[in-house]
PDB file of C-alpha atoms in Angstrom:
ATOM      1  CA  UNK Y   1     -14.815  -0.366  13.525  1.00 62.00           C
ATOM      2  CA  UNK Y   2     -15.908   1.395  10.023  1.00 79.00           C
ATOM      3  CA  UNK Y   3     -12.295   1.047   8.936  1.00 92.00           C
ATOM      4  CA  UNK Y   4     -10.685   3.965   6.576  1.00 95.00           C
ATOM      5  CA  UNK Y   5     -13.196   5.665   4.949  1.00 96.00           C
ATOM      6  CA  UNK Y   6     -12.701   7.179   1.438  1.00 97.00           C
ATOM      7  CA  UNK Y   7     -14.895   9.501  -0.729  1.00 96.00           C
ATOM      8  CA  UNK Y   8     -15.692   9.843  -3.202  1.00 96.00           C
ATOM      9  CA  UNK Y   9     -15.050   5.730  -4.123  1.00 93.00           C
ATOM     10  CA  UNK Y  10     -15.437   7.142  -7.972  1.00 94.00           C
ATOM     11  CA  UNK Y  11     -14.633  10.681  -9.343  1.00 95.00           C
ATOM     12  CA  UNK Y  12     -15.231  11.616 -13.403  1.00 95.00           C
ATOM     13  CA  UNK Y  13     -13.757  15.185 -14.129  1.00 95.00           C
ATOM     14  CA  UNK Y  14     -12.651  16.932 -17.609  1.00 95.00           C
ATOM     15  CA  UNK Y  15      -8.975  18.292 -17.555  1.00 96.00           C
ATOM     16  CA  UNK Y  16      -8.764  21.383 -15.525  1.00 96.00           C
ATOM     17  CA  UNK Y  17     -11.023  21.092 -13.061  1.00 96.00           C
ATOM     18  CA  UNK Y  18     -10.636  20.650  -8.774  1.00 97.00           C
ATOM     19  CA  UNK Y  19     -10.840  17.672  -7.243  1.00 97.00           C
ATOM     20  CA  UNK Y  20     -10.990  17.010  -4.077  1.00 98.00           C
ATOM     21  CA  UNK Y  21     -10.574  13.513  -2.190  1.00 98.00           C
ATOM     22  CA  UNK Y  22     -11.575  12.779   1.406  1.00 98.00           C
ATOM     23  CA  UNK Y  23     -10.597  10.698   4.045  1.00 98.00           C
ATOM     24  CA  UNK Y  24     -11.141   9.329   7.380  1.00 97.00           C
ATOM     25  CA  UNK Y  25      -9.204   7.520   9.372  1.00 96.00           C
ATOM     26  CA  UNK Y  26      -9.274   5.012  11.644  1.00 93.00           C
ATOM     27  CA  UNK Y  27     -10.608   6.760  15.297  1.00 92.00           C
ATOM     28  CA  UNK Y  28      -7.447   6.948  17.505  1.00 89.00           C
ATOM     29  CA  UNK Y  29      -5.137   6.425  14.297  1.00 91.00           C
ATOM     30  CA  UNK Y  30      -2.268   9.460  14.547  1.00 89.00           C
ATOM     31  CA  UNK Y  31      -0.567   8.738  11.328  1.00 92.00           C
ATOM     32  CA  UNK Y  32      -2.204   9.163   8.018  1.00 95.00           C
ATOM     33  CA  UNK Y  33      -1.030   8.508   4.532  1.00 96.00           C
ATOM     34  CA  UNK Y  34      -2.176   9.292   0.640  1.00 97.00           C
ATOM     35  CA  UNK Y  35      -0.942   7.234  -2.283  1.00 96.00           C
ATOM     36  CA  UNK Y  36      -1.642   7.092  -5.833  1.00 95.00           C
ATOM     37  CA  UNK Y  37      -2.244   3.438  -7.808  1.00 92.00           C
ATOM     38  CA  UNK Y  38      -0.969   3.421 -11.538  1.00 90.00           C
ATOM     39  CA  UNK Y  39      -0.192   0.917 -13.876  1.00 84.00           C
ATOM     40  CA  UNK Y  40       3.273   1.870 -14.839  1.00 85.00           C
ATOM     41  CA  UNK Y  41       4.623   3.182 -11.331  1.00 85.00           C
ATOM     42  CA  UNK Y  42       2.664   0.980  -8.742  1.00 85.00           C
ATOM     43  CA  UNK Y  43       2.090   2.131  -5.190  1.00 89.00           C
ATOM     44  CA  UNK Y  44       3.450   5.744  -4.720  1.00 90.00           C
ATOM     45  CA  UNK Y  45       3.640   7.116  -1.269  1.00 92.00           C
ATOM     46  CA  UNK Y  46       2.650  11.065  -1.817  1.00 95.00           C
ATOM     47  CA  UNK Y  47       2.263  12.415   1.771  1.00 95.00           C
ATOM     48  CA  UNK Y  48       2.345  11.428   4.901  1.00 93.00           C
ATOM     49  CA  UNK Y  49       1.264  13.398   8.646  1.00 94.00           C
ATOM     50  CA  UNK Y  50       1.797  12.657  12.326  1.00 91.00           C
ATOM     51  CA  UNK Y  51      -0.632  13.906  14.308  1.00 91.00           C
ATOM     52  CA  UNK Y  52      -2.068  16.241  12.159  1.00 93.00           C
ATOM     53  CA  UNK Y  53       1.051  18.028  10.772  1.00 93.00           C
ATOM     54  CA  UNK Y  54       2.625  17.011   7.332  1.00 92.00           C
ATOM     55  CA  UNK Y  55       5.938  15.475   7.932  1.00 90.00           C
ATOM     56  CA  UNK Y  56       7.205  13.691   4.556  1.00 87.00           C
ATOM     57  CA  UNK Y  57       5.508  15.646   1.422  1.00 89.00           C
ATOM     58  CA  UNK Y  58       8.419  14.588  -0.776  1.00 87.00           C
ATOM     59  CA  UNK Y  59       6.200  12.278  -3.109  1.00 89.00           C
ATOM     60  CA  UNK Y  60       3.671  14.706  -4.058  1.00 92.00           C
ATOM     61  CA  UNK Y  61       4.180  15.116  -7.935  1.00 86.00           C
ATOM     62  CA  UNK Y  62       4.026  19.018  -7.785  1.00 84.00           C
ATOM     63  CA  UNK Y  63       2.281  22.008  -6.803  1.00 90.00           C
ATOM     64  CA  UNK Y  64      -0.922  21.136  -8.272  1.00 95.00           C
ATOM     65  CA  UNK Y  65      -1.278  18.481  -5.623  1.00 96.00           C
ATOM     66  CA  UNK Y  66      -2.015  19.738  -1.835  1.00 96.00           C
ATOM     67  CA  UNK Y  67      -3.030  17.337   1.124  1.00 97.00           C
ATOM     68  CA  UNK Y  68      -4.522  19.147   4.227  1.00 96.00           C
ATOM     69  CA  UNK Y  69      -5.405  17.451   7.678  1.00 97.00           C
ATOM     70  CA  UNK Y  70      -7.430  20.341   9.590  1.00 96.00           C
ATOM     71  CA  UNK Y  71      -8.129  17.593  12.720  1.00 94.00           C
ATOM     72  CA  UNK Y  72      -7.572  14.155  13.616  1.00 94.00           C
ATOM     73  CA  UNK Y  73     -10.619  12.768  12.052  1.00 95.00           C
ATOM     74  CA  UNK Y  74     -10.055  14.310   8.667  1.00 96.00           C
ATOM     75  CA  UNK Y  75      -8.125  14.400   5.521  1.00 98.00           C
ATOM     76  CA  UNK Y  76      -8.258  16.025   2.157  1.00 98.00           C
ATOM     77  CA  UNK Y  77      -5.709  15.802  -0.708  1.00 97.00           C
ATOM     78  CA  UNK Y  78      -6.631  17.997  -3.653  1.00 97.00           C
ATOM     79  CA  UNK Y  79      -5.823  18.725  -7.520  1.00 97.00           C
ATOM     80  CA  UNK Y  80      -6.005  21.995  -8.826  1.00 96.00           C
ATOM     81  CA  UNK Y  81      -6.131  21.611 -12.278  1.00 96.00           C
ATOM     82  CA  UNK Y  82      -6.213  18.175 -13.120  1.00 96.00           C
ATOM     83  CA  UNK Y  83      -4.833  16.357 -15.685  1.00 96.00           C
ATOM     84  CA  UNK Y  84      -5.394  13.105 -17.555  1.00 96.00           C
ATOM     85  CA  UNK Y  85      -2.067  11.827 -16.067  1.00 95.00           C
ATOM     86  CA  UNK Y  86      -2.905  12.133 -12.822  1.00 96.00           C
ATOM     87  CA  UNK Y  87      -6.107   9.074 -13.187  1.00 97.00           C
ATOM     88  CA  UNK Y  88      -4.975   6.477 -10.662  1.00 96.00           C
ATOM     89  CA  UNK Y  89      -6.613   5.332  -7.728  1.00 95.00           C
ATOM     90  CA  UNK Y  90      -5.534   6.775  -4.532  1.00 97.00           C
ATOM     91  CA  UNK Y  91      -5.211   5.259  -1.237  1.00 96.00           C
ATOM     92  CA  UNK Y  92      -5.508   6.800   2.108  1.00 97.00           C
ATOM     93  CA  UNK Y  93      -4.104   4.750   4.604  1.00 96.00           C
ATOM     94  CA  UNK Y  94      -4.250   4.930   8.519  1.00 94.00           C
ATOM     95  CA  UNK Y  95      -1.827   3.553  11.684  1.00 91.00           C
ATOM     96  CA  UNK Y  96      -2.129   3.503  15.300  1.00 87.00           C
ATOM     97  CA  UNK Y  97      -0.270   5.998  17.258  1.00 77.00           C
ATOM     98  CA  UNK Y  98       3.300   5.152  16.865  1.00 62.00           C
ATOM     99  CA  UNK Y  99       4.344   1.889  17.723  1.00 63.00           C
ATOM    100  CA  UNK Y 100       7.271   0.157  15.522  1.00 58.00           C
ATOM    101  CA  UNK Y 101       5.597  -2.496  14.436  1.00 60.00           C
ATOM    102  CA  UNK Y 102       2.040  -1.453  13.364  1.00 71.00           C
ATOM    103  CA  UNK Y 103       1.035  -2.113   9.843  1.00 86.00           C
ATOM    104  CA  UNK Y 104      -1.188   0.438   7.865  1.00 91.00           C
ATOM    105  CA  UNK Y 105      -4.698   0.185   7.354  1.00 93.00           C
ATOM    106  CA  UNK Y 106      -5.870   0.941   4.347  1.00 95.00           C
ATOM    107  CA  UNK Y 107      -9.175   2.517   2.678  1.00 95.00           C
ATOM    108  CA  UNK Y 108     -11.190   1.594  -0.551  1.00 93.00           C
ATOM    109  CA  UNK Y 109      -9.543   3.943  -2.364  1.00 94.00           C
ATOM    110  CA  UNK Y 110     -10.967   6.465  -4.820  1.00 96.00           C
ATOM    111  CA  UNK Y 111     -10.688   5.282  -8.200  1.00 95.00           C
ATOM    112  CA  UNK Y 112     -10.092   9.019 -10.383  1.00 97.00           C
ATOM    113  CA  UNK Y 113     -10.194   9.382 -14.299  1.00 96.00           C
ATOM    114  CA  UNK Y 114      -9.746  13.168 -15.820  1.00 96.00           C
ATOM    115  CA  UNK Y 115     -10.737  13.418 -19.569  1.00 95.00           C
TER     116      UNK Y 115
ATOM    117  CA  UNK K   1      18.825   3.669  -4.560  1.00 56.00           C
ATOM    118  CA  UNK K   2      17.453   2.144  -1.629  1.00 62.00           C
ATOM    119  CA  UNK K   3      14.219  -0.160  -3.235  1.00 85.00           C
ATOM    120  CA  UNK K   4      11.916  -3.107  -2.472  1.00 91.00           C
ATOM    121  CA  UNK K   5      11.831  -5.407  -5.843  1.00 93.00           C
ATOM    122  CA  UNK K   6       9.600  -7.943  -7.111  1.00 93.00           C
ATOM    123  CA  UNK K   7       9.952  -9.985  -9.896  1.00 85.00           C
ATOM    124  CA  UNK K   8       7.492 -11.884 -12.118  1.00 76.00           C
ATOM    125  CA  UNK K   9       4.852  -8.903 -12.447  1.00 84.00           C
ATOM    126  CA  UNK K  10       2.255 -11.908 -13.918  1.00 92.00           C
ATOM    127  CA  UNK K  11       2.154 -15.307 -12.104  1.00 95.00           C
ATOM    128  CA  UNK K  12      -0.993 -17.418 -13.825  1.00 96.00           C
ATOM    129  CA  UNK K  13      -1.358 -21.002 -12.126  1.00 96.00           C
ATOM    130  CA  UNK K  14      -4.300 -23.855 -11.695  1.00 96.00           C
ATOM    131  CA  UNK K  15      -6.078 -24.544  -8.332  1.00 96.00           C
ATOM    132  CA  UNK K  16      -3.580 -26.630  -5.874  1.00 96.00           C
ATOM    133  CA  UNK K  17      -0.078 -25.730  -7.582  1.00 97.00           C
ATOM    134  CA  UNK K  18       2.225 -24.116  -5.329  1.00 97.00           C
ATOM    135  CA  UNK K  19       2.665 -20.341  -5.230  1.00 97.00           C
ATOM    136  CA  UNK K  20       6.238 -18.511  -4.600  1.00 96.00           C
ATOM    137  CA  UNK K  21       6.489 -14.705  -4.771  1.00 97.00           C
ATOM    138  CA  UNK K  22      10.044 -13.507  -4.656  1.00 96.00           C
ATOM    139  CA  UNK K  23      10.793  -9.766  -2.445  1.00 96.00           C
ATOM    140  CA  UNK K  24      13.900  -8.491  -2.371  1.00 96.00           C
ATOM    141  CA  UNK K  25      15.311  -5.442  -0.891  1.00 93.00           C
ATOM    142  CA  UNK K  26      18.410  -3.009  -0.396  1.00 89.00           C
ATOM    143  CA  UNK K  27      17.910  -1.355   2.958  1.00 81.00           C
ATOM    144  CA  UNK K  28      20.513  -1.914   5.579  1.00 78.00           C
ATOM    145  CA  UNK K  29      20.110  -2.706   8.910  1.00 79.00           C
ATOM    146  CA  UNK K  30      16.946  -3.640  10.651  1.00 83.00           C
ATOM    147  CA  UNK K  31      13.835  -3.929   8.713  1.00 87.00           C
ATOM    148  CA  UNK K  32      10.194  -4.228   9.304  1.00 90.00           C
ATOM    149  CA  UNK K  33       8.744  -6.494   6.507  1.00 93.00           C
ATOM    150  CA  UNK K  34       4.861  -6.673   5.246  1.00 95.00           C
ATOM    151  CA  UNK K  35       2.767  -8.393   2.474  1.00 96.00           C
ATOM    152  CA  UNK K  36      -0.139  -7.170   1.625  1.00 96.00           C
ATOM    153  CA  UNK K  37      -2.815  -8.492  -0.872  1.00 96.00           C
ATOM    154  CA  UNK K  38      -5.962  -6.576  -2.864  1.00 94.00           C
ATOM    155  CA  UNK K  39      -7.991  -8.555  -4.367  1.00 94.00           C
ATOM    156  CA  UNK K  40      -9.954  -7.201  -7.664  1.00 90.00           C
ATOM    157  CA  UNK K  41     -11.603  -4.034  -7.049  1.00 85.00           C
ATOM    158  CA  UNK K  42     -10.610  -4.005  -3.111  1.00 87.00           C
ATOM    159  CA  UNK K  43      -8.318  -2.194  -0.751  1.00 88.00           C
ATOM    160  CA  UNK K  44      -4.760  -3.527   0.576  1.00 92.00           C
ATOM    161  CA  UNK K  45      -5.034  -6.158   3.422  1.00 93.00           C
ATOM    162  CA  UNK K  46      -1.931  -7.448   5.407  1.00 93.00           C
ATOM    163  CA  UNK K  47      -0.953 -10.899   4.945  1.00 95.00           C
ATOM    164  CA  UNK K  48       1.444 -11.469   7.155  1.00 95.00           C
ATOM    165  CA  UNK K  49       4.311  -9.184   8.779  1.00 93.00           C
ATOM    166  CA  UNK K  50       7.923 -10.070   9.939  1.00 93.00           C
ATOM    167  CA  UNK K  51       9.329  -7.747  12.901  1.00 88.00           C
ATOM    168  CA  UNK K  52      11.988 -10.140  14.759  1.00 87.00           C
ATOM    169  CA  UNK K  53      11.982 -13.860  16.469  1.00 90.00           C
ATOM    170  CA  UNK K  54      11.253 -16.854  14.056  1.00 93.00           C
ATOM    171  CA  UNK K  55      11.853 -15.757  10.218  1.00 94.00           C
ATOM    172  CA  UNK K  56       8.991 -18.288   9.447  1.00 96.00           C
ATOM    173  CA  UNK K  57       5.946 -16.052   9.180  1.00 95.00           C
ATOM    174  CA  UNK K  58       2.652 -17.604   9.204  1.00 95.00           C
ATOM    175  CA  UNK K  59      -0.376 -15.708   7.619  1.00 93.00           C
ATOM    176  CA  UNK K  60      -4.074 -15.789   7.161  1.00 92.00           C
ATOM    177  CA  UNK K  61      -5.315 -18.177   4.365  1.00 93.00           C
ATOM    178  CA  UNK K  62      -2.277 -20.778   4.347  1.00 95.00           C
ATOM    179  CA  UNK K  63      -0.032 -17.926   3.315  1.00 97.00           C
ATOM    180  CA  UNK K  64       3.833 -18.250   4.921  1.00 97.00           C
ATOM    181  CA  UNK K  65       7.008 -16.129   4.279  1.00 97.00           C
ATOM    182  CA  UNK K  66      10.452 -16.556   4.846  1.00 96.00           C
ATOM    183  CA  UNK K  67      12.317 -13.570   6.205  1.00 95.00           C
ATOM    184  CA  UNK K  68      16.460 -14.565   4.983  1.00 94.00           C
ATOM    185  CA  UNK K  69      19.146 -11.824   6.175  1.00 91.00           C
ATOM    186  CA  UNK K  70      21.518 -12.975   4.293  1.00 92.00           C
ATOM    187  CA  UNK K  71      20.013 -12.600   1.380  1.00 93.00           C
ATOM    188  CA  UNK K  72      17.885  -9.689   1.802  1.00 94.00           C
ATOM    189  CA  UNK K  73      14.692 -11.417   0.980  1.00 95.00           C
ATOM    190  CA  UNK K  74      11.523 -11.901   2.804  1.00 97.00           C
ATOM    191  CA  UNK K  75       9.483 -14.470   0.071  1.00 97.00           C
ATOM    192  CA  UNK K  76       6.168 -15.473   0.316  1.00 97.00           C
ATOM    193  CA  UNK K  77       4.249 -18.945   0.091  1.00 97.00           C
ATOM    194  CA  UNK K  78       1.443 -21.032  -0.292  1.00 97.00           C
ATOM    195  CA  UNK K  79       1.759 -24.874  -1.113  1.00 97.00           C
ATOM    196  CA  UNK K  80      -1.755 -25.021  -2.817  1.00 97.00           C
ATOM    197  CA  UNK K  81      -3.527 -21.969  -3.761  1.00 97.00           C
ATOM    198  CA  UNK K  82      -7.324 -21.411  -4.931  1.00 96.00           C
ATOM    199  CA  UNK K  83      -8.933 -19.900  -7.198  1.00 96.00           C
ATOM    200  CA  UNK K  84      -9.715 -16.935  -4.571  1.00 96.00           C
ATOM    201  CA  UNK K  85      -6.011 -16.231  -3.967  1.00 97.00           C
ATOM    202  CA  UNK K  86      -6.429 -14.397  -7.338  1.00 97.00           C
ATOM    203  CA  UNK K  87      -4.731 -10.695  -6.715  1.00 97.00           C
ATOM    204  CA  UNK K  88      -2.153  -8.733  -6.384  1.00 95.00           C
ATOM    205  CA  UNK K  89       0.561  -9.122  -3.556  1.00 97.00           C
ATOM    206  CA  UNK K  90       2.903  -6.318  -2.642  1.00 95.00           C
ATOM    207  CA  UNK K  91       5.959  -6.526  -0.453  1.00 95.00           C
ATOM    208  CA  UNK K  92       6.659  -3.887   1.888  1.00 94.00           C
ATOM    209  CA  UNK K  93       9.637  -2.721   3.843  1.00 92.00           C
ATOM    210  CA  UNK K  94       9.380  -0.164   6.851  1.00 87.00           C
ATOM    211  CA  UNK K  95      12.459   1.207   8.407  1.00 76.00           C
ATOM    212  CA  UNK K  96      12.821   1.157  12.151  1.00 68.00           C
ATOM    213  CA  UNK K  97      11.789   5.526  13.399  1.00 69.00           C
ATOM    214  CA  UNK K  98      10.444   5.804  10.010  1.00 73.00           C
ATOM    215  CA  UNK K  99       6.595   5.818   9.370  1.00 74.00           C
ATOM    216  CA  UNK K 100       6.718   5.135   5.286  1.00 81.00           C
ATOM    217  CA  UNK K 101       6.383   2.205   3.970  1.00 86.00           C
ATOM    218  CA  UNK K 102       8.428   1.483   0.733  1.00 88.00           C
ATOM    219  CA  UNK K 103       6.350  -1.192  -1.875  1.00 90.00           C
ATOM    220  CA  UNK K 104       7.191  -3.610  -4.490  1.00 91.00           C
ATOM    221  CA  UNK K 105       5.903  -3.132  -8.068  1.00 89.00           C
ATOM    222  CA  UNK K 106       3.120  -5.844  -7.028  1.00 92.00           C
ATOM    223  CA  UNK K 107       3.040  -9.205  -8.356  1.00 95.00           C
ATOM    224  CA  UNK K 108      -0.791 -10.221 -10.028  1.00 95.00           C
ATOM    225  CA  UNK K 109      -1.270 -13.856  -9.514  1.00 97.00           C
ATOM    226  CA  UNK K 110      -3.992 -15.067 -11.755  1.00 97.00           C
ATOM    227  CA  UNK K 111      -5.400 -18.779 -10.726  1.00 97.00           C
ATOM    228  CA  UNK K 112      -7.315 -20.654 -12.987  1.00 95.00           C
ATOM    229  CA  UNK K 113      -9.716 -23.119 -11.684  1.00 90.00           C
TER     230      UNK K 113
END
C-alpha cells in the first residue's frame, strides 16, 4: 500500500496567490482529515469528511480556506489569497471505515511558505 | 476547555538514559488514547494506542505507556533510548462516536550520542 499521498511535498507562493493542496487517501479509507503544522499552535485539526461529505469544518481559520472531496480517492484543500501566516505544513490524514478504535494514517505533508 | 497537555516542549538526553513524556488530559468518560512520533522531516507514525484491557501499552521500538484513570494520564516510556528516537512525540485523545483526534503541543526529544 502507497500510503497517504500528498502533493505538492513543497509549495513557494508570494502573498495573494491560490494554492491548492492535494491528497489521496488510503484506498478503502472513508474518513479523511487536513491539518496545519506551526510552531506556535502545533497540530490543528481544520476539516474533517466521512465518506465524502464535510462533517466538522469548525477548524478552518476562515473563508479563505476551502477543502473539497469530489470522490473517495480525492482531496483538495485550497487558499484563496494566501498569506504569510498561513506557512505551516499541512497534513492530510486517512482512517479505515469507521471502526472505534482505528488510528489515522497520515501523509508526508506539504511543507507551504507564502512571501 | 476540554484539552490534551504536554509538558516539557524540549527533552535533550544521551544514548541509554531513560525517557518519560508526560500526557495529560480533561475529557470525561471513555477515551481512546494514541502516541504518535515524526521524526525530522517525516510524517506522524503511531507508537502505540490504548483502547481498553491492560493499561500497560507496549509499542514498536521499546516504547511503553501507561494509561492511569485516575489521574487522567496516559505517559509514555522508554528505559534506554538512542540516538534515532530523536523527534517529536504527540499525545492524542479520540472520543468514543467522534472521528477527531485532539493533540498535545508535541514534545521534541533531542538525544545526543
Amino acid at each position: 500500500d502507497a500510503g497517504v499521498i500528498q502533493s505538492p511535498r513543497h509549495e513557494v507562493t508570494e502573498m495573494g496567490q491560490e494554492v491548492t493542496l492535494r491528497c489521496k487517501p488510503i484506498s478503502g479509507h472513508n474518513s479523511l482529515f487536513w491539518y496545519r503544522q506551526t510552531m506556535m499552535r502545533g497540530l490543528e485539526l481544520l476539516i474533517y469528511f466521512n465518506n465524502n461529505v464535510p462533517i466538522d469544518d469548525s477548524g478552518m481559520p476562515e473563508d479563505r480556506f476551502s477543502a473539497k472531496m469530489p470522490n473517495a480517492s480525492f482531496s483538495t484543500l485550497k487558499i484563496q489569497p494566501s498569506e504569510p501566516r498561513d506557512s505551516a505544513v499541512y497534513f492530510c490524514a486517512s482512517r479505515p471505515r469507521e471502526q472505534e478504535y482505528n488510528e489515522q494514517f497520515f501523509g508526508p505533508g506539504t511543507r507551504l511558505t507564502v512571501l | 476547555a476540554q484539552s490534551v497537555s504536554q509538558h516539557n516542549h524540549h527533552v535533550i538526553l544521551s544514548e541509554a538514559a531513560s525517557l518519560e513524556l508526560g500526557c495529560n488530559y480533561s475529557y470525561g468518560g471513555t477515551v481512546n488514547l494514541f502516541w504518535y512520533v515524526q521524526y525530522p522531516g517525516q510524517h506522524l507514525q503511531l507508537l502505540l494506542k490504548y483502547f481498553s484491557g491492560d493499561p500497560l501499552v507496549k509499542g514498536i521500538k521499546g516504547f511503553e505507556a501507561e494509561f492511569i484513570k485516575s489521574k487522567f494520564s496516559f505517559n509514555l516510556r522508554k528505559p534506554s533510548v538512542q540516538w534515532s528516537d530523536t523527534a517529536e512525540y504527540f499525545c492524542a485523545v479520540k472520543l468514543p462516536g467522534n472521528n477527531r483526534l485532539a493533540f498535545g503541543k508535541g514534545n521534541q526529544v533531542v538525544v545526543i550520542p
